[in-house]
């Protein structure tokens, strides 16, 4: 290895790796990084981890439907099971371990105060079918949170039940579709700019619309002339991500909304990145008709691997009557759950329901706790610090990584780089793998598509300058190696539990079921 700008010693790790995938040790462990087999390989269905008395013989009452062969679950004891999952968890990266730079995901710290509030029995132990008078506090919390969202966005009403950002998009488009159908105007096309999040065209297609793409300008924003040129009586809606996935604020929203409305269409705003503008911009003032908010991004509730999320949607006055049921309302001192359409103009034409019940109480409690502990001025500072941190990363790294929109002015909450300037044979993928050896989860790669070999980095406001500097130092070191042509990067990661995997095969042909490979006796 000739090029070594950072003091990196690939030969040592290589040696350790090459002797044995686990590093040349008896166990396969590498120091305190413990190897772990599949649970089916550790235990088998013939043993049981618990000492049960023999089951007495009883007559079967299953009418001949009893299982004929064992189910095949591995029998492990409690400590074996605990160790298995704890070992696996150590092979993963988490926001509680370090900076998580995934762009467009807002992986920020989840304050422990929120967790404390969510565990209060009055919030944690309620059931959605409890009589209203026994859950007034929970209803009040949902109502207060909704009012904050309405206030912060300058919109007219809110639907709390959608379970994620993409589910919120569906909710918004269903309301738009109902509004258009109500005026007998079944339009068929949704326009989506190139700089939009991938869920936008997916949602529009799911709703039965045909999707047309609007190009981006060289500066990374919606090409307004192209958008306005396409507006016609067949266009139902425009979906715009703002701030967009190039990390830029769409500056011409007011003009765009006016043009879209003049053409009889509606504007959906993907507000997943609201954390960049909360307290500074009210989307309602820009003319937006519907927008989802990701509580798991802007308002710091945990991202669970597909677990309980919340993507409330705020609506303009024009769309409010079509919003989904149910919702919480305050009458006098009492909170009620409105489950049916009412004659009241605001709730007269609901398109239906997004979910069986009212949404994710645990997420609502955490988000409300986050908002109240920050206050209005604190939330404004969230946006300012998120933007400041992203710009710090952008400016600290633009001499070693190409920043395609570096000239377009400050970025918002995320910094975007391309693979231009990397040495022959080295790519964005190699930078990402090198970053794993430095102890960081990679940034978002190859997205947005408008930039070649994109690297999208979102530090969020919860990182200190010291942690930003450490991340910048790590990425700078990897980027310098990639510019200088250090081909050892092609074999990175050296220190991860696994090296390079066939990611395409893993995605296209995932093996999701364990089969016993040992031949039957
Ligand atoms: C995260 C994100 C979404 C999707 O949100 P989910 O909660 O993951 O469904 C949509 N748009 C943008 C811009 C996002 O960043």
PDB file of N, CA and C and ligand atoms in Angstrom, residues 104-105 164-167 169 197 199-200 241 243 245 270 272-273 292 294 296-297, ligand 1:
ATOM      1  N   UNK A 104     -32.025  12.952   4.060  1.00  0.00           N
ATOM      2  CA  UNK A 104     -33.466  12.841   3.892  1.00  0.00           C
ATOM      3  C   UNK A 104     -34.121  11.919   4.922  1.00  0.00           C
ATOM      4  N   UNK A 105     -33.403  11.538   5.939  1.00  0.00           N
ATOM      5  CA  UNK A 105     -33.981  10.650   6.953  1.00  0.00           C
ATOM      6  C   UNK A 105     -34.107  11.317   8.323  1.00  0.00           C
ATOM      7  N   UNK A 164     -47.168   7.198   8.667  1.00  0.00           N
ATOM      8  CA  UNK A 164     -45.793   7.451   8.222  1.00  0.00           C
ATOM      9  C   UNK A 164     -45.865   8.532   7.156  1.00  0.00           C
ATOM     10  N   UNK A 165     -44.702   8.965   6.699  1.00  0.00           N
ATOM     11  CA  UNK A 165     -44.674   9.989   5.671  1.00  0.00           C
ATOM     12  C   UNK A 165     -45.402   9.541   4.415  1.00  0.00           C
ATOM     13  N   UNK A 166     -45.057   8.346   3.934  1.00  0.00           N
ATOM     14  CA  UNK A 166     -45.656   7.871   2.697  1.00  0.00           C
ATOM     15  C   UNK A 166     -47.166   7.677   2.867  1.00  0.00           C
ATOM     16  N   UNK A 167     -47.580   7.242   4.044  1.00  0.00           N
ATOM     17  CA  UNK A 167     -49.010   7.069   4.329  1.00  0.00           C
ATOM     18  C   UNK A 167     -49.697   8.438   4.338  1.00  0.00           C
ATOM     19  N   UNK A 169     -48.723  10.982   2.509  1.00  0.00           N
ATOM     20  CA  UNK A 169     -48.849  11.381   1.100  1.00  0.00           C
ATOM     21  C   UNK A 169     -50.125  10.785   0.518  1.00  0.00           C
ATOM     22  N   UNK A 197     -38.894  13.336  -3.526  1.00  0.00           N
ATOM     23  CA  UNK A 197     -38.594  12.060  -2.889  1.00  0.00           C
ATOM     24  C   UNK A 197     -39.296  10.944  -3.666  1.00  0.00           C
ATOM     25  N   UNK A 199     -40.983   8.449  -2.824  1.00  0.00           N
ATOM     26  CA  UNK A 199     -42.323   8.044  -2.401  1.00  0.00           C
ATOM     27  C   UNK A 199     -43.403   8.858  -3.120  1.00  0.00           C
ATOM     28  N   UNK A 200     -43.063  10.068  -3.620  1.00  0.00           N
ATOM     29  CA  UNK A 200     -44.089  10.922  -4.234  1.00  0.00           C
ATOM     30  C   UNK A 200     -44.673  10.284  -5.494  1.00  0.00           C
ATOM     31  N   UNK A 241     -41.465  18.401  -3.097  1.00  0.00           N
ATOM     32  CA  UNK A 241     -40.751  18.211  -1.840  1.00  0.00           C
ATOM     33  C   UNK A 241     -40.023  19.514  -1.516  1.00  0.00           C
ATOM     34  N   UNK A 243     -38.110  21.560   1.874  1.00  0.00           N
ATOM     35  CA  UNK A 243     -36.924  21.606   1.041  1.00  0.00           C
ATOM     36  C   UNK A 243     -36.785  20.325   0.220  1.00  0.00           C
ATOM     37  N   UNK A 245     -34.916  17.279  -2.293  1.00  0.00           N
ATOM     38  CA  UNK A 245     -33.920  16.265  -1.939  1.00  0.00           C
ATOM     39  C   UNK A 245     -32.521  16.626  -2.429  1.00  0.00           C
ATOM     40  N   UNK A 270     -44.474  17.719   0.033  1.00  0.00           N
ATOM     41  CA  UNK A 270     -43.838  16.708   0.866  1.00  0.00           C
ATOM     42  C   UNK A 270     -43.065  17.460   1.941  1.00  0.00           C
ATOM     43  N   UNK A 272     -41.634  16.220   4.656  1.00  0.00           N
ATOM     44  CA  UNK A 272     -40.813  15.357   5.507  1.00  0.00           C
ATOM     45  C   UNK A 272     -39.609  16.109   6.051  1.00  0.00           C
ATOM     46  N   UNK A 273     -39.145  17.100   5.308  1.00  0.00           N
ATOM     47  CA  UNK A 273     -37.950  17.837   5.722  1.00  0.00           C
ATOM     48  C   UNK A 273     -38.310  19.158   6.416  1.00  0.00           C
ATOM     49  N   UNK A 292     -47.657  16.472   4.514  1.00  0.00           N
ATOM     50  CA  UNK A 292     -47.460  15.586   5.663  1.00  0.00           C
ATOM     51  C   UNK A 292     -46.240  16.037   6.452  1.00  0.00           C
ATOM     52  N   UNK A 294     -43.395  14.375   9.159  1.00  0.00           N
ATOM     53  CA  UNK A 294     -42.908  13.123   9.741  1.00  0.00           C
ATOM     54  C   UNK A 294     -42.528  13.397  11.199  1.00  0.00           C
ATOM     55  N   UNK A 296     -41.347  11.363  13.139  1.00  0.00           N
ATOM     56  CA  UNK A 296     -40.090  10.664  13.385  1.00  0.00           C
ATOM     57  C   UNK A 296     -38.902  11.393  12.755  1.00  0.00           C
ATOM     58  N   UNK A 297     -39.127  12.453  12.064  1.00  0.00           N
ATOM     59  CA  UNK A 297     -37.997  13.253  11.585  1.00  0.00           C
ATOM     60  C   UNK A 297     -37.999  14.577  12.343  1.00  0.00           C
TER      61      UNK A 297
HETATM   62  C1  LIG B   1     -38.607  10.181   4.715  1.00  0.00           C
HETATM   63  C2  LIG B   1     -39.257  10.852   3.599  1.00  0.00           C
HETATM   64  C3  LIG B   1     -40.484  10.392   3.097  1.00  0.00           C
HETATM   65  C4  LIG B   1     -41.159   9.104   3.562  1.00  0.00           C
HETATM   66  O1  LIG B   1     -41.452   9.083   4.915  1.00  0.00           O
HETATM   67  P1  LIG B   1     -41.726   7.669   5.663  1.00  0.00           P
HETATM   68  O2  LIG B   1     -42.151   8.063   7.033  1.00  0.00           O
HETATM   69  O3  LIG B   1     -40.432   6.944   5.621  1.00  0.00           O
HETATM   70  O4  LIG B   1     -42.793   6.973   4.907  1.00  0.00           O
HETATM   71  C5  LIG B   1     -41.086  11.110   2.086  1.00  0.00           C
HETATM   72  N1  LIG B   1     -40.493  12.209   1.587  1.00  0.00           N
HETATM   73  C6  LIG B   1     -39.306  12.674   2.039  1.00  0.00           C
HETATM   74  C7  LIG B   1     -38.723  13.934   1.456  1.00  0.00           C
HETATM   75  C8  LIG B   1     -38.651  12.016   3.052  1.00  0.00           C
HETATM   76  O5  LIG B   1     -37.471  12.475   3.496  1.00  0.00           O
END
